[in-house]
Amino acid sequence: MSLLKTIDPNPTFAPRESGPLPERLIAGSPAFKTWAQDAAKNDTILTGVWEATPGETRSIKGETFEFCHILAGIVEITPDGGEPVIYRAGDSFVMKPGFLGVWKTIETVRKIYVTIT
């Protein structure tokens, strides 16, 4: 097992396809694709590429920490009680445990993610 892992931003294997939980859907009909590429520490640390088509969903992080680096597209994230923030290709951000807000995909977005639970 190598302790160095390259994350492929354009994986050629089939993604896991899904959608938002019905209780989290706010607007549109976003579709999600996940290309999981690495797991560590008994699957408490996950890394890969995620893509979403336009739509608006409720984001609830619970106990999960998530680092995101936007590869393509535009999203608007509005924390509960806060102001909206726009992220575009090249931007990176963190959603800390306990984050609550709205994730609005404006243009189909693709990101590299690292989650720690």
Rosetta silent file (secondary structure, phi, psi, omega in degrees, C-alpha in Angstrom):
SEQUENCE: MSLLKTIDPNPTFAPRESGPLPERLIAGSPAFKTWAQDAAKNDTILTGVWEATPGETRSIKGETFEFCHILAGIVEITPDGGEPVIYRAGDSFVMKPGFLGVWKTIETVRKIYVTIT
SCORE:     score description
SCORE:     0.000 S_00000001
   1 L     0.000  126.519  178.558    0.000    0.000    0.000 S_00000001
   2 L   -83.936  143.754  176.394    1.402    3.352   -1.030 S_00000001
   3 L   -94.240    9.796  175.057    1.188    6.288    1.343 S_00000001
   4 L  -122.022  126.695 -177.347    1.056    8.660   -1.641 S_00000001
   5 L  -130.047  123.644  174.159   -2.185    8.892   -3.618 S_00000001
   6 L   -89.939  131.353  177.533   -2.800   10.983   -6.734 S_00000001
   7 L   -95.319  121.172 -179.732   -6.414   12.071   -7.175 S_00000001
   8 L   -82.644  115.354 -178.795   -7.507   11.905  -10.817 S_00000001
   9 L   -71.884  -15.134  179.608   -9.767   14.928  -11.539 S_00000001
  10 L  -130.670   65.986 -176.066  -11.169   13.165  -14.640 S_00000001
  11 L   -62.807  148.171 -178.528  -11.540    9.518  -13.668 S_00000001
  12 L   -99.223   -8.603  177.796  -12.372    7.028  -16.414 S_00000001
  13 L   -83.861  161.298 -176.620  -14.148    4.453  -14.220 S_00000001
  14 L   -68.109  136.146  178.096  -17.910    4.562  -13.677 S_00000001
  15 L   -82.248  166.077  166.978  -19.132    6.843  -10.875 S_00000001
  16 E   -85.321  126.102 -178.439  -21.690    6.074   -8.217 S_00000001
  17 E  -103.460  140.582 -178.477  -24.794    8.019   -9.248 S_00000001
  18 E  -157.334 -173.176  176.626  -27.261    9.441   -6.746 S_00000001
  19 L  -147.268  177.817 -179.051  -29.415   12.416   -5.883 S_00000001
  20 L   -71.072  153.299  170.642  -30.310   14.441   -2.836 S_00000001
  21 L   -62.240  138.990 -176.935  -32.368   13.016   -0.016 S_00000001
  22 H   -52.775  -37.387 -178.452  -35.963   14.158   -0.614 S_00000001
  23 H   -73.675   -9.986  178.258  -36.040   16.051    2.688 S_00000001
  24 H  -103.421  -10.463 -179.665  -32.947   18.044    1.634 S_00000001
  25 E   -72.788  126.890  177.751  -34.109   19.039   -1.863 S_00000001
  26 E  -105.137  -47.100 -177.441  -35.020   22.739   -2.088 S_00000001
  27 E  -153.602  151.998  177.276  -35.211   23.390   -5.855 S_00000001
  28 E    78.798 -165.817  177.241  -34.477   21.707   -9.176 S_00000001
  29 L  -140.307   66.386 -177.588  -33.575   18.074   -9.703 S_00000001
  30 L   -63.898  144.803  174.591  -29.814   17.835   -9.181 S_00000001
  31 L  -116.157  140.136 -177.730  -28.002   14.618  -10.041 S_00000001
  32 E  -114.514  145.026  172.020  -24.794   13.607   -8.275 S_00000001
  33 E  -129.248  135.015  179.686  -21.825   11.523   -9.424 S_00000001
  34 E  -127.565  125.475  174.033  -19.119   10.326   -7.042 S_00000001
  35 E  -109.951   87.045  179.171  -15.785    8.837   -8.049 S_00000001
  36 E   -66.607  131.700 -175.224  -14.424    7.567   -4.715 S_00000001
  37 E  -123.621  -16.911  178.092  -10.653    7.270   -5.033 S_00000001
  38 E  -160.476  149.472  174.966   -9.223    6.635   -1.584 S_00000001
  39 E  -140.633  145.320  179.923  -10.225    5.674    1.942 S_00000001
  40 E  -146.035  168.177  176.328   -8.142    5.592    5.111 S_00000001
  41 L    49.592   56.761  179.050   -8.437    5.110    8.869 S_00000001
  42 L    55.912   42.291  177.545  -11.273    2.549    8.624 S_00000001
  43 L    65.484   21.305  175.739  -13.133    4.671    6.054 S_00000001
  44 L   -88.129  -14.514  174.970  -13.256    7.737    8.308 S_00000001
  45 E  -121.432  119.348 -177.606  -11.212    9.695    5.739 S_00000001
  46 E  -123.665  142.227 -178.885  -12.573    9.628    2.179 S_00000001
  47 E  -137.912  143.526  176.583  -11.198   11.308   -0.945 S_00000001
  48 E   175.163 -158.595  179.757  -12.437   11.543   -4.508 S_00000001
  49 E  -122.119  138.662 -178.532  -14.229   13.606   -7.107 S_00000001
  50 E  -131.791  143.402 -179.573  -17.876   14.652   -6.901 S_00000001
  51 E  -134.826  143.352  177.898  -20.078   16.302   -9.501 S_00000001
  52 E  -139.504  140.493  174.227  -23.546   17.867   -9.277 S_00000001
  53 L   -86.095  165.984 -176.099  -25.910   19.321  -11.850 S_00000001
  54 L   -54.891  143.018  179.458  -27.815   22.562  -11.089 S_00000001
  55 E   160.544  178.734 -175.981  -30.201   22.594   -8.169 S_00000001
  56 E  -135.057  128.896 -177.787  -30.474   23.636   -4.558 S_00000001
  57 E  -136.173  160.858  174.952  -30.156   21.426   -1.489 S_00000001
  58 E   -82.737  128.567  178.541  -29.857   21.662    2.257 S_00000001
  59 E  -105.274  122.439 -179.406  -26.288   20.991    3.415 S_00000001
  60 E  -131.076  109.433 -175.792  -25.929   19.367    6.832 S_00000001
  61 L   -83.363  -24.082 -178.126  -22.409   18.317    7.815 S_00000001
  62 L    58.407 -123.807 -179.421  -23.169   16.795   11.211 S_00000001
  63 L   -93.460    6.638 -174.704  -19.844   15.468   12.559 S_00000001
  64 L   -91.614  134.588  170.976  -18.141   15.571    9.142 S_00000001
  65 E   -98.447  132.759  178.745  -15.296   17.921    8.185 S_00000001
  66 E  -134.408  126.626  170.545  -15.066   18.480    4.410 S_00000001
  67 E   -99.005  135.049  179.420  -12.373   20.136    2.304 S_00000001
  68 E  -129.226  139.015  170.670  -13.443   21.007   -1.267 S_00000001
  69 E  -125.620  117.244 -176.404  -11.464   22.201   -4.268 S_00000001
  70 E   -77.465  123.328  178.132  -13.647   23.304   -7.190 S_00000001
  71 E   -92.353  -35.477 -177.921  -12.424   21.976  -10.547 S_00000001
  72 E  -157.519  154.087  175.041  -15.280   23.312  -12.708 S_00000001
  73 E    93.161 -174.739 -178.420  -18.611   25.090  -12.361 S_00000001
  74 E  -139.028  133.346  173.842  -20.089   27.582   -9.928 S_00000001
  75 E  -128.409  153.858  173.278  -21.749   27.077   -6.552 S_00000001
  76 E  -122.004  122.943 -179.895  -23.291   29.433   -4.041 S_00000001
  77 E  -115.460  127.529 -179.527  -23.138   28.351   -0.413 S_00000001
  78 E  -120.732  107.188  175.847  -25.193   30.161    2.195 S_00000001
  79 E   -66.275  146.238  175.201  -24.557   29.261    5.833 S_00000001
  80 L   -53.391  128.215  179.095  -27.634   29.452    8.063 S_00000001
  81 L    76.513    6.089 -177.457  -27.785   33.023    9.315 S_00000001
  82 L  -120.486 -176.203  179.880  -24.975   34.096    6.982 S_00000001
  83 L   -93.445  149.459  176.792  -24.352   35.666    3.619 S_00000001
  84 L   -65.164  145.174  176.520  -24.029   33.675    0.366 S_00000001
  85 E  -126.538  132.025  178.960  -20.508   32.897   -0.866 S_00000001
  86 E   -97.032  134.184  174.389  -19.741   32.061   -4.523 S_00000001
  87 E  -124.014  137.401 -178.679  -17.076   29.467   -5.381 S_00000001
  88 E  -127.734  174.811  177.667  -15.705   28.868   -8.889 S_00000001
  89 L   -49.640  130.933 -179.627  -13.064   26.684  -10.532 S_00000001
  90 L    98.780  -17.179 -179.924   -9.794   27.082   -8.655 S_00000001
  91 L   -83.917  150.202  176.046  -11.410   27.980   -5.317 S_00000001
  92 E  -130.759  149.643  178.155  -11.027   25.859   -2.179 S_00000001
  93 E  -158.476  168.449  179.313  -12.994   25.894    1.065 S_00000001
  94 E  -126.061  136.360  168.463  -13.802   23.914    4.193 S_00000001
  95 E  -110.688  116.869 -175.067  -17.175   23.085    5.717 S_00000001
  96 L   -84.958  160.418  175.866  -16.576   22.269    9.382 S_00000001
  97 L   -52.156  137.738 -178.746  -18.539   19.837   11.566 S_00000001
  98 L    93.731   -8.501 -179.568  -21.875   21.365   12.497 S_00000001
  99 L   -59.076  134.737  172.874  -22.186   23.378    9.261 S_00000001
 100 E  -132.678  135.425  178.671  -25.792   24.005    8.218 S_00000001
 101 E   177.620 -161.946 -178.727  -26.776   25.883    5.100 S_00000001
 102 E  -120.249  129.943  176.051  -27.863   25.830    1.477 S_00000001
 103 E  -105.980  115.381  179.194  -25.745   24.481   -1.402 S_00000001
 104 E  -115.686  114.212  175.727  -26.891   25.940   -4.730 S_00000001
 105 E   -86.372  115.453 -178.385  -25.230   24.583   -7.861 S_00000001
 106 E   -88.011  -46.497  172.589  -25.475   27.359  -10.450 S_00000001
 107 E  -126.017  141.843 -177.752  -23.413   25.631  -13.175 S_00000001
 108 E   -40.504  126.317 -174.095  -22.600   21.926  -13.060 S_00000001
 109 E  -111.615  142.843  172.681  -19.853   21.646  -10.486 S_00000001
 110 E  -129.261  132.516 -178.011  -17.015   19.168  -10.143 S_00000001
 111 E  -138.262  153.953  164.871  -14.874   19.120   -7.019 S_00000001
 112 E   -90.490  134.186  179.066  -12.162   17.159   -5.300 S_00000001
 113 E  -124.726  151.897  168.934  -13.290   16.355   -1.780 S_00000001
 114 E  -134.339  118.567  177.176  -11.694   15.103    1.413 S_00000001
 115 E  -114.054  143.746  176.112  -14.085   14.199    4.221 S_00000001
 116 E  -129.631  122.297 -179.091  -13.142   13.275    7.769 S_00000001
 117 L  -111.752    0.000    0.000  -15.759   11.777   10.049 S_00000001
